Coordinates of N, CA and C in Angstrom, one line a residue:
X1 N 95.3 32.9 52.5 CA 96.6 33.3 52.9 C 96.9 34.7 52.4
X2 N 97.3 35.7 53.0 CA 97.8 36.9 52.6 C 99.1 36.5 52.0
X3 N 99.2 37.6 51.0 CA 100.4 37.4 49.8 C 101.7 37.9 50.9
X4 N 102.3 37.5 50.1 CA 103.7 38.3 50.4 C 104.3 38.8 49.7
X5 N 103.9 38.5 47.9 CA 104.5 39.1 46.8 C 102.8 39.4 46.2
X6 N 102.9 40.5 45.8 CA 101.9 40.7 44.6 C 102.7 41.0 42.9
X7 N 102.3 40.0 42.0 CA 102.5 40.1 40.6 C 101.6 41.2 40.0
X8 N 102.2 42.0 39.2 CA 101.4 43.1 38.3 C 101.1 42.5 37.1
X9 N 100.2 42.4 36.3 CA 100.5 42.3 34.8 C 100.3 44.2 34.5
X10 N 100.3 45.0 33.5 CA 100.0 46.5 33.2 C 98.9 46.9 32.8
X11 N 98.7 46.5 31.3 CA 97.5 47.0 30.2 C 96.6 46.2 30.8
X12 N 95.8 47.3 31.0 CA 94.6 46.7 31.6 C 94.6 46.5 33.2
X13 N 95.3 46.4 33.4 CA 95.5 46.5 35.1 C 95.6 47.5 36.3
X14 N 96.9 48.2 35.7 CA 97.4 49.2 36.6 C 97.4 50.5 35.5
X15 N 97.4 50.4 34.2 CA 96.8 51.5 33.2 C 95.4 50.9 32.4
X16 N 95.0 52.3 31.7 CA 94.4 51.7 31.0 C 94.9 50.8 29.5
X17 N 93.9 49.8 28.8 CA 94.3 49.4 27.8 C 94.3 50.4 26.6
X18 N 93.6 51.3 27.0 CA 94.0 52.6 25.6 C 95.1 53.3 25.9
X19 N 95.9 53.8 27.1 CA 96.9 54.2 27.0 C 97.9 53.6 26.1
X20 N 97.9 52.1 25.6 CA 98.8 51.4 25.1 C 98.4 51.9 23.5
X21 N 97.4 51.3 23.2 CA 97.1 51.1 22.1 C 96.8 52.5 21.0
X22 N 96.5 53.7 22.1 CA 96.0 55.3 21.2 C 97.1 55.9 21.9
X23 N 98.2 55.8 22.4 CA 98.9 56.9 23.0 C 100.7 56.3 22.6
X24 N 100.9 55.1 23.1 CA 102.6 54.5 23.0 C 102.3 53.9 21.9
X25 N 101.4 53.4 21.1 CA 101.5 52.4 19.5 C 102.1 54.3 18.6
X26 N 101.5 54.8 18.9 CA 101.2 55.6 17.5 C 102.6 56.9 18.1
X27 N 102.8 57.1 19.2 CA 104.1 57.5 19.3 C 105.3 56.9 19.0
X28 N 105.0 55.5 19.2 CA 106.5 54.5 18.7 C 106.9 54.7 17.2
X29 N 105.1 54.7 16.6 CA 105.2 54.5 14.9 C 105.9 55.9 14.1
X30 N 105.3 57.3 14.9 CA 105.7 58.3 14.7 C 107.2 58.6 14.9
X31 N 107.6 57.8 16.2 CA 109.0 58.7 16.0 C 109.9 57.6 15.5
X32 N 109.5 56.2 14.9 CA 110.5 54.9 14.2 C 110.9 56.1 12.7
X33 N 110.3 56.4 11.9 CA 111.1 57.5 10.6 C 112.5 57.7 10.7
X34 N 112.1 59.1 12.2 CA 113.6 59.6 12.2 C 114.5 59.2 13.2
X35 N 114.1 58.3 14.0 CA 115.1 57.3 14.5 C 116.2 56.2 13.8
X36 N 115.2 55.5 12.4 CA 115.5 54.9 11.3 C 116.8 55.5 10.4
X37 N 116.0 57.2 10.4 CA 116.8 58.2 9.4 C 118.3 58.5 9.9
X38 N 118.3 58.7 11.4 CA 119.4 59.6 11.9 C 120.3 58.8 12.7
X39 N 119.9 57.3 12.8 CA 120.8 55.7 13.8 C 120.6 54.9 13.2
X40 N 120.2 54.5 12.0 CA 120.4 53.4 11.4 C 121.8 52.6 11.6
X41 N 122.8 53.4 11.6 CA 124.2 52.6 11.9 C 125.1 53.3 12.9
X42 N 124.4 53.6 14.0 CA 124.7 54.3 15.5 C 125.0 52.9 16.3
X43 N 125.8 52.6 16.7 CA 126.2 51.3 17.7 C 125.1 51.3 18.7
X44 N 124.3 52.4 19.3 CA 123.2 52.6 20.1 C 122.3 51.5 19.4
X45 N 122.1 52.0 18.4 CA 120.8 51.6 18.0 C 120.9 49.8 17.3
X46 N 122.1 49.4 17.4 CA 122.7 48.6 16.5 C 121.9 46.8 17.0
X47 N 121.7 47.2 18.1 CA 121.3 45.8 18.9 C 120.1 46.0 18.6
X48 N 119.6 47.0 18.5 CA 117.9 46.7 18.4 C 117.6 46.6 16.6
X49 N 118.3 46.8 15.8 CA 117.9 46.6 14.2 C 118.4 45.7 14.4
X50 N 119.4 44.7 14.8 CA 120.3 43.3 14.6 C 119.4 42.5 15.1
X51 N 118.7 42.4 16.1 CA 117.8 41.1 16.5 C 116.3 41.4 15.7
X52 N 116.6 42.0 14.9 CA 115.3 41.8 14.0 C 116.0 40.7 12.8
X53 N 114.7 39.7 12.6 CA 115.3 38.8 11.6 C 116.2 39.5 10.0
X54 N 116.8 38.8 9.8 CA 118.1 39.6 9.1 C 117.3 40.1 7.8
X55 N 116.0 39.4 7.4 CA 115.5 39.5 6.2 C 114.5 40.9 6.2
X56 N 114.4 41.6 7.6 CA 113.5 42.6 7.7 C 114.1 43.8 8.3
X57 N 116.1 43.3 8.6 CA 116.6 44.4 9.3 C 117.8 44.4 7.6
X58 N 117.4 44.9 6.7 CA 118.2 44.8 5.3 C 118.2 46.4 5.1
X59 N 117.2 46.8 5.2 CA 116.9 48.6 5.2 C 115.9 49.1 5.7
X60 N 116.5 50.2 6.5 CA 115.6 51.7 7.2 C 114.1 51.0 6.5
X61 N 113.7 50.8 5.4 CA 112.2 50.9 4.8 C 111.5 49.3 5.3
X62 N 112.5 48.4 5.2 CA 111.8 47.2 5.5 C 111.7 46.9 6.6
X63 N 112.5 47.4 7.6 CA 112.5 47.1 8.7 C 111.1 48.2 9.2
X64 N 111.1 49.4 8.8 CA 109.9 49.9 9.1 C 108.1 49.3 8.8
X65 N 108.4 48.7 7.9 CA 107.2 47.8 6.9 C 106.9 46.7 8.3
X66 N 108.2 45.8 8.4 CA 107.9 44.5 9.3 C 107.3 45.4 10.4
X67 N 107.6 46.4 11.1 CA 107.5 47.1 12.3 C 105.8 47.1 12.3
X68 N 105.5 48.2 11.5 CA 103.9 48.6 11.0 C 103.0 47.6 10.9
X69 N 103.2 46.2 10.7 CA 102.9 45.2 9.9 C 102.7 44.0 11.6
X70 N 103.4 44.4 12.4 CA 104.1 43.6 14.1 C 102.9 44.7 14.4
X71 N 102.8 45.7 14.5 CA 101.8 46.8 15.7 C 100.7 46.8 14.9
X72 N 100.4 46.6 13.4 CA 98.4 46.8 13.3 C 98.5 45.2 14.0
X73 N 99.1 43.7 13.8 CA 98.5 43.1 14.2 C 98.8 42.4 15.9
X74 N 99.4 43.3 16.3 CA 99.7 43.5 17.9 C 100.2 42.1 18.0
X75 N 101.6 41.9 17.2 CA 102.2 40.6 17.8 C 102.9 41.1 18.7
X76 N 103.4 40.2 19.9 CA 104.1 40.5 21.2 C 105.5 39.7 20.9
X77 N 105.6 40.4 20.3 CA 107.9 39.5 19.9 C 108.8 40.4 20.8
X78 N 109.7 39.9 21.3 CA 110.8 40.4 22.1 C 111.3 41.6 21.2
X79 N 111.7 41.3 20.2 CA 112.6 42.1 19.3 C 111.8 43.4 19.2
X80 N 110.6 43.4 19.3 CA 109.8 44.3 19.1 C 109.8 45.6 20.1
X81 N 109.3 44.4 20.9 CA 109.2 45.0 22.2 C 110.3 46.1 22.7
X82 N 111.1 45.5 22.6 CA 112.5 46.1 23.2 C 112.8 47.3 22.0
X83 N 112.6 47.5 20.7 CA 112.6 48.7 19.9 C 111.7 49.4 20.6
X84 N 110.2 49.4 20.4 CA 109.2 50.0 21.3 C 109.6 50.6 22.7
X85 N 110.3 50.0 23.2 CA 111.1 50.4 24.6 C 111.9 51.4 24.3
X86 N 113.0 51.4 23.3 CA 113.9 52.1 23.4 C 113.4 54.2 22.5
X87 N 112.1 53.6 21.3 CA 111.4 55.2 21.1 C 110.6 55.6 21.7
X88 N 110.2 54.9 23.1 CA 109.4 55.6 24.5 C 110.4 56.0 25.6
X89 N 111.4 55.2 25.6 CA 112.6 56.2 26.0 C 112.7 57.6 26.2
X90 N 112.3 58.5 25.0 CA 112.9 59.9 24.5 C 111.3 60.6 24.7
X91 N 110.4 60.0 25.2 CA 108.9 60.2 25.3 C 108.7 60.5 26.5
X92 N 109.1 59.8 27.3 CA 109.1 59.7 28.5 C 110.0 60.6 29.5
X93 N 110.9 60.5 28.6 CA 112.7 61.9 29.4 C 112.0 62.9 29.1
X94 N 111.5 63.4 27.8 CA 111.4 65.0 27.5 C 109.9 65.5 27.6
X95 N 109.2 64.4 28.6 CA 107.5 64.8 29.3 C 106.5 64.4 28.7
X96 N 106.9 64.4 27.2 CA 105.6 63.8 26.4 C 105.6 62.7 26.7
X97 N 105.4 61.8 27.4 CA 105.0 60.3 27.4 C 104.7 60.7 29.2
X98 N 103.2 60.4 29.6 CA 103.2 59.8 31.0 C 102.0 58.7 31.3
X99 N 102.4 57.3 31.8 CA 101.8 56.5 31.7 C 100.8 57.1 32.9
X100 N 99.2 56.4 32.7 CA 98.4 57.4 33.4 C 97.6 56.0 33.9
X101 N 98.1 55.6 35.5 CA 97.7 55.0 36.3 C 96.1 55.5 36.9
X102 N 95.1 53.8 37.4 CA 94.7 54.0 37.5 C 95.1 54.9 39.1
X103 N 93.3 55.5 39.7 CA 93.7 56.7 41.2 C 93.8 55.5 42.1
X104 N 94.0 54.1 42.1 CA 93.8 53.5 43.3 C 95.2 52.8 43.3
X105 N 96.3 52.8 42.9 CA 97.7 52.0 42.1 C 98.4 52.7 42.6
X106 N 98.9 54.0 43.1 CA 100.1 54.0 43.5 C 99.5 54.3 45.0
X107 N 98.6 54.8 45.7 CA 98.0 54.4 47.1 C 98.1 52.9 47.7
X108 N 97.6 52.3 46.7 CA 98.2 50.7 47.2 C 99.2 50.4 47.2
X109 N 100.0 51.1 46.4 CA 101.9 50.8 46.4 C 102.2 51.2 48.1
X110 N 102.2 52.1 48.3 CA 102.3 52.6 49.5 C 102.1 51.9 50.6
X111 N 100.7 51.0 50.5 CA 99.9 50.4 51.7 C 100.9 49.0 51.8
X112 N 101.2 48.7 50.2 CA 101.6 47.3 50.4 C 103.2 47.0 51.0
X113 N 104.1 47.9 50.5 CA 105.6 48.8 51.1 C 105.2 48.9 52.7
X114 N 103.9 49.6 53.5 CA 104.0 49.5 54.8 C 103.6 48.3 55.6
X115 N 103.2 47.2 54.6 CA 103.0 45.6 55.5 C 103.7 44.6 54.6
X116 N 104.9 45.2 53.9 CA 106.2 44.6 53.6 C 106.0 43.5 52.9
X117 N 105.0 43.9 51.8 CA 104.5 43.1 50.8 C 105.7 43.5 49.7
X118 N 105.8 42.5 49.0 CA 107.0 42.8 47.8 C 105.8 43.0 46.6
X119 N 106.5 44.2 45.8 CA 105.7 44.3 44.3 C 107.2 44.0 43.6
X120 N 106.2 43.0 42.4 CA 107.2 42.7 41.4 C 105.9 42.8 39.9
X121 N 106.5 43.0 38.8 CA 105.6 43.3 37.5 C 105.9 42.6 36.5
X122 N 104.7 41.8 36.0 CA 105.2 40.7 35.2 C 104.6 41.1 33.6
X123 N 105.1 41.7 32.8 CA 104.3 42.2 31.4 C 104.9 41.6 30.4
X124 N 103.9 41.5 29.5 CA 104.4 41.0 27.8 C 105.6 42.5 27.6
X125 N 105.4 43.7 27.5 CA 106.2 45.1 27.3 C 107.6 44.2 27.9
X126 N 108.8 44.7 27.2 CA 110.1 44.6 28.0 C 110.3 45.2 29.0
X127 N 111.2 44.6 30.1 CA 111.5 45.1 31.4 C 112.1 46.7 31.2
X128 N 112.8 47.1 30.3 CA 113.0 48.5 30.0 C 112.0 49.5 29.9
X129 N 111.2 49.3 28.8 CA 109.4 49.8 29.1 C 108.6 49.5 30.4
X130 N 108.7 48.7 31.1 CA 108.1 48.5 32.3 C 108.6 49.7 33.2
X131 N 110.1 50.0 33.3 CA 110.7 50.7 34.0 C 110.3 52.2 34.2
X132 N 109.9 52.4 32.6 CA 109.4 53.9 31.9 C 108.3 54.1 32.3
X133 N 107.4 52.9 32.2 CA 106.1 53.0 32.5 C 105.9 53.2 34.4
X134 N 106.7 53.0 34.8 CA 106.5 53.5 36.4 C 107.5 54.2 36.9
X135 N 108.0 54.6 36.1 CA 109.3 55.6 36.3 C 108.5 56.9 36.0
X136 N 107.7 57.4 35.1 CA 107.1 58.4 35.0 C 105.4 58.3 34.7
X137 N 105.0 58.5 35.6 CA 103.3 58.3 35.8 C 102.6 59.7 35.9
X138 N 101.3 59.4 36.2 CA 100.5 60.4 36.2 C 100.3 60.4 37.9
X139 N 101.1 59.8 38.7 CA 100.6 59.9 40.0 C 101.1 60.6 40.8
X140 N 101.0 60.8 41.9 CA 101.9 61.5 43.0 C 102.6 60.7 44.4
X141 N 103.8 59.9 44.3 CA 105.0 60.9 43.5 C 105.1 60.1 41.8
X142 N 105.4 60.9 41.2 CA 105.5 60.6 39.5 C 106.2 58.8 39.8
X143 N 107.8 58.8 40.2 CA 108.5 58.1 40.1 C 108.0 56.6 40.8
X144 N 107.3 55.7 40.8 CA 106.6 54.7 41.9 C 108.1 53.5 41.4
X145 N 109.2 53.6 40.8 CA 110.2 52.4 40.8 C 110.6 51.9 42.2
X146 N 111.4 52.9 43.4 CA 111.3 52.5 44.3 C 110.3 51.7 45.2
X147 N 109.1 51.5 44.8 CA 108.1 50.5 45.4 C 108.6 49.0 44.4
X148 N 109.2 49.0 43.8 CA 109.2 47.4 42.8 C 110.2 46.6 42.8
X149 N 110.4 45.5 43.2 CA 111.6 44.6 43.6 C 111.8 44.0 42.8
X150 N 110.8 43.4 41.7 CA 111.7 42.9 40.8 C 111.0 42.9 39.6
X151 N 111.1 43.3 38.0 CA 110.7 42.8 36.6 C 111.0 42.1 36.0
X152 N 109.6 41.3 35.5 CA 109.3 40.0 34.3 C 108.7 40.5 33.2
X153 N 109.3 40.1 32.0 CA 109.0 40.0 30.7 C 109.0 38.8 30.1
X154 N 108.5 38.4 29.3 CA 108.4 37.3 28.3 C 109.9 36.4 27.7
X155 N 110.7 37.4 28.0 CA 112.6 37.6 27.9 C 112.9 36.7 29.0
X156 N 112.5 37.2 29.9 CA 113.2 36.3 31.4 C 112.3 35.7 32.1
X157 N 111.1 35.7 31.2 CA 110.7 34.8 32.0 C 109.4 33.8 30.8
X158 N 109.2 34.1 30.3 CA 108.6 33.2 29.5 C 107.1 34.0 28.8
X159 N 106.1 33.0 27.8 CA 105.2 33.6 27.8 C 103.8 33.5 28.9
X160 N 103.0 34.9 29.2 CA 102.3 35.1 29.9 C 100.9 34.1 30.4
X161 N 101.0 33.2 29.3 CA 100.0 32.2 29.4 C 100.4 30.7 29.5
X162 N 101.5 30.3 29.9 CA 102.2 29.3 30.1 C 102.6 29.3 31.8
X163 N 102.3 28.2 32.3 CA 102.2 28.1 33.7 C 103.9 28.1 34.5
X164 N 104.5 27.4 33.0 CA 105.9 27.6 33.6 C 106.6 28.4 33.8
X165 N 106.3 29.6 32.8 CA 106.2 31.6 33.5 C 106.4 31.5 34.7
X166 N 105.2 31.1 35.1 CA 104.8 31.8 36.6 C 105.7 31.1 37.9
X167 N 106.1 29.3 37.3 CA 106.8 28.4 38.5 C 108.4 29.5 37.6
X168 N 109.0 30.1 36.9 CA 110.3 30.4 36.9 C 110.5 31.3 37.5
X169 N 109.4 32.6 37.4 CA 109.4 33.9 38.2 C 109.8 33.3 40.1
X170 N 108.5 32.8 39.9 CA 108.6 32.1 41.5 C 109.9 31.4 41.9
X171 N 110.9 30.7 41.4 CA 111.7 30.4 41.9 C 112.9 31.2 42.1
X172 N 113.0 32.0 41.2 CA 113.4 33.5 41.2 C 113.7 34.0 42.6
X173 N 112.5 33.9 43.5 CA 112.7 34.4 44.8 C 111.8 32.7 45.9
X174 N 113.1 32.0 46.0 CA 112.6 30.9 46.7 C 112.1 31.0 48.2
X175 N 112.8 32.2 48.6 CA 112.2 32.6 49.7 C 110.4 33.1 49.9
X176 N 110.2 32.6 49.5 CA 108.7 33.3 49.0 C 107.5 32.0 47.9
X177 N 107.3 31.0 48.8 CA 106.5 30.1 47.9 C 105.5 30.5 46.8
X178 N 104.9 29.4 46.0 CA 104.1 30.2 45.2 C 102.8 30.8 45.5
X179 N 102.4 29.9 46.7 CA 101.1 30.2 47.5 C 101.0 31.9 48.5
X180 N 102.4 32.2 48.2 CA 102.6 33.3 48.7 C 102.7 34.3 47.9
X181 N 102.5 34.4 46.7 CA 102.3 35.4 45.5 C 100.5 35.1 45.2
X182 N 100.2 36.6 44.8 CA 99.1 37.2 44.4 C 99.8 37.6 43.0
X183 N 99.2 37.2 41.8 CA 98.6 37.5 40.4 C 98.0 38.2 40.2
X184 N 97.6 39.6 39.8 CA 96.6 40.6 39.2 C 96.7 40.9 37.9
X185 N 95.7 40.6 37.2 CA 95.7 40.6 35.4 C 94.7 40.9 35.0
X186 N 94.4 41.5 34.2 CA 93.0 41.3 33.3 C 92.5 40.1 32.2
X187 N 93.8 39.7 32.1 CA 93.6 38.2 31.1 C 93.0 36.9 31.6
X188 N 92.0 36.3 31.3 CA 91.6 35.1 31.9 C 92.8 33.7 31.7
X189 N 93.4 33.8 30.7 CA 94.5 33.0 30.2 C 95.9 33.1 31.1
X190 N 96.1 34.2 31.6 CA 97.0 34.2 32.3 C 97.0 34.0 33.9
X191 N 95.7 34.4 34.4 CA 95.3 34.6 35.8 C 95.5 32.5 35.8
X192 N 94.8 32.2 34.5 CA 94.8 30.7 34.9 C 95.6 29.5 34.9
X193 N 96.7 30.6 34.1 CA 98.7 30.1 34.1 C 98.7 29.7 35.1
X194 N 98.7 31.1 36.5 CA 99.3 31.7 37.6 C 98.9 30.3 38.4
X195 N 97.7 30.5 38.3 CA 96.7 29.6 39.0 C 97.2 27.9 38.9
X196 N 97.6 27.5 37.7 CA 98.2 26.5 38.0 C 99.5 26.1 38.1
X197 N 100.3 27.5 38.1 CA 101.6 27.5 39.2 C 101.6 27.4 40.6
X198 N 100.5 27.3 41.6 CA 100.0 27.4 42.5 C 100.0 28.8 43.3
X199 N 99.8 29.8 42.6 CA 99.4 31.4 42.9 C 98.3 31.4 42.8
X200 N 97.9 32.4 44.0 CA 96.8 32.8 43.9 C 96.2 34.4 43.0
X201 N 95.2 33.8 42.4 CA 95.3 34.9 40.9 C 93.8 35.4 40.9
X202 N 93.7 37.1 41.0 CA 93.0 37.7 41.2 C 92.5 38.1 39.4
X203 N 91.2 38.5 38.9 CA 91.1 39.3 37.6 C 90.6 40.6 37.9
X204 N 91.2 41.5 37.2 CA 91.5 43.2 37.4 C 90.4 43.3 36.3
X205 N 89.2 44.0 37.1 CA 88.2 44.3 35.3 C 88.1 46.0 35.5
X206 N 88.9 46.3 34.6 CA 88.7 47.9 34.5 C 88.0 48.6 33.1
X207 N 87.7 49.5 33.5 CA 87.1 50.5 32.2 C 88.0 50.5 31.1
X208 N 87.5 50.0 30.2 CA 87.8 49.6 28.0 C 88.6 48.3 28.5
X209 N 88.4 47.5 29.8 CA 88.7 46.0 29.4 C 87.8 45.0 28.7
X210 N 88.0 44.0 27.9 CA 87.4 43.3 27.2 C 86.0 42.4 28.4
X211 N 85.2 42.4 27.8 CA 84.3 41.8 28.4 C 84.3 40.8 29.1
X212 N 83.9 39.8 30.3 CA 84.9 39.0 30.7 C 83.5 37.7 30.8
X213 N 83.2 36.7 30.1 CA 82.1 35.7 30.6 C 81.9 35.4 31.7
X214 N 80.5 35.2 31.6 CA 79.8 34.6 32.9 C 80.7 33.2 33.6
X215 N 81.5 32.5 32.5 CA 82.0 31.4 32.9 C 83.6 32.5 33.5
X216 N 83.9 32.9 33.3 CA 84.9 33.6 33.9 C 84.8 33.9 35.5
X217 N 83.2 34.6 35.2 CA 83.2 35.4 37.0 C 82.9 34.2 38.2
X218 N 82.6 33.3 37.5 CA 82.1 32.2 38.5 C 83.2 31.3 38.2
X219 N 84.3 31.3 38.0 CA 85.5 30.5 37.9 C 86.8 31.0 39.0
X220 N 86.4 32.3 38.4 CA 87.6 33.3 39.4 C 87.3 34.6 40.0
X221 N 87.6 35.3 41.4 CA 87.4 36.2 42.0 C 87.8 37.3 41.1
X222 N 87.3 38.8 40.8 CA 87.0 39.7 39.8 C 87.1 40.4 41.0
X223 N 88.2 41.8 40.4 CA 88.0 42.7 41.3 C 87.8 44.2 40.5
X224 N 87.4 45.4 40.7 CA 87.7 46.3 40.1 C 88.8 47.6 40.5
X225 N 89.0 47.4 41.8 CA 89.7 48.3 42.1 C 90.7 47.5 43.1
X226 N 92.0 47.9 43.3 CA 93.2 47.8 44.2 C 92.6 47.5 45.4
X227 N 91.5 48.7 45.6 CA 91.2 48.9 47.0 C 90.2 47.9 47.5
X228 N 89.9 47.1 46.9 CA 89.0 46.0 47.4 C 90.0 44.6 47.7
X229 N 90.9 44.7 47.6 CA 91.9 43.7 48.1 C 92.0 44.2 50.1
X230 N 92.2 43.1 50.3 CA 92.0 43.6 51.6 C 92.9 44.2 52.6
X231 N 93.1 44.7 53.6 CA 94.6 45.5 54.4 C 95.4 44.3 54.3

């Protein structure tokens, strides 16, 4: 059955996984200091220190420690996330930050928009960072939001490897069974959520993705590029 919705996952998908981990980890860590220094008690900033647990949002220094301590060992917490969102924010407005899609990702945006396929993007990153991350790209045209109908995070929709993610997204738009959504991910754990939400779930293997087993390729269809999906 041809989709009628295609799900995104990102890292690893539609960017690379080093854009995340050598380019937005180490700009977030760099500019938490004087964000810490100059909003610590700015009502802006006030919601993102306050949902940090109260024992790690006590001072500018601890909360920085818990922070450092969440990103060497890449835990994926809401609270996190959504700080991370808001110091790529100011990355992203003033040019230094452009998420650098792969060349076959926003040409398929286009193809799928002219046979009135819906894109929706489902990421561990918060819906705010999701926004940033295709709000300013390395593609042409920069801005690809207008191609995306709807964003999932872990917030509103659960975690990425739990099948009941995938049935809450889906009901989200009932107009649209689950058999009528396509999954694209690089995670075997998640493609096999999708999978038993009754989506059909493709695996994205791109260049610096993790190696994927032999029990993997013979379990699930493996693609490498957008463009091998079919018109």
């Amino acid at each position: 059955m041809s989709p009628k919705v295609v799900l995104l996952d990102i890292e690893g998908t539609v960017c690379p996984i080093s854009f995340v981990k050598d380019v937005l980890f180490p700009y977030a860590l760099a500019a938490l200091p004087g964000v810490l220094e100059t909003q610590w008690d700015s009502p802006e900033f006030a919601q993102y220190r306050d949902a940090f647990p109260k024992e790690h949002a006590v001072t500018p220094a601890a909360l920085a420690d818990h922070v450092k301590d969440l990103m060497a060992r890449d835990v994926k917490i809401s609270y996190l996330k959504s700080l991370q969102g808001y110091l790529w924010d100011r990355g992203y407005k003033n040019g230094e930050l452009k998420a650098p899609l792969f060349p076959d990702v926003a040409p398929k945006f286009d193809s799928w928009r002219r046979q009135n396929v819906e894109i929706m993007i489902y990421s561990s990153g918060s819906v705010p960072a999701q926004k940033l991350c295709f709000g300013y790209t390395s593609s042409d045209p920069s801005n690809l939001l207008p191609y995306i109908a709807d964003f999932f995070d872990t917030v509103n929709a659960g975690p990425k490897m739990e099948s009941t993610s995938y049935e809450k997204i889906a009901a989200k738009h009932p107009e649209h069974p689950p058999a009528e959504w396509l999954f694209l991910s690089d995670n075997v754990k998640e493609i096999e959520a999708a999978r038993a939400a009754g989506m059909q779930s493709y695996i994205v293997e791109r260049p610096g993705n993790a190696e994927l087993s032999e029990e993997a390729r013979k379990q699930h269809r493996v693609i490498r590029s957008f463009d091998e999906l079919s018109e």
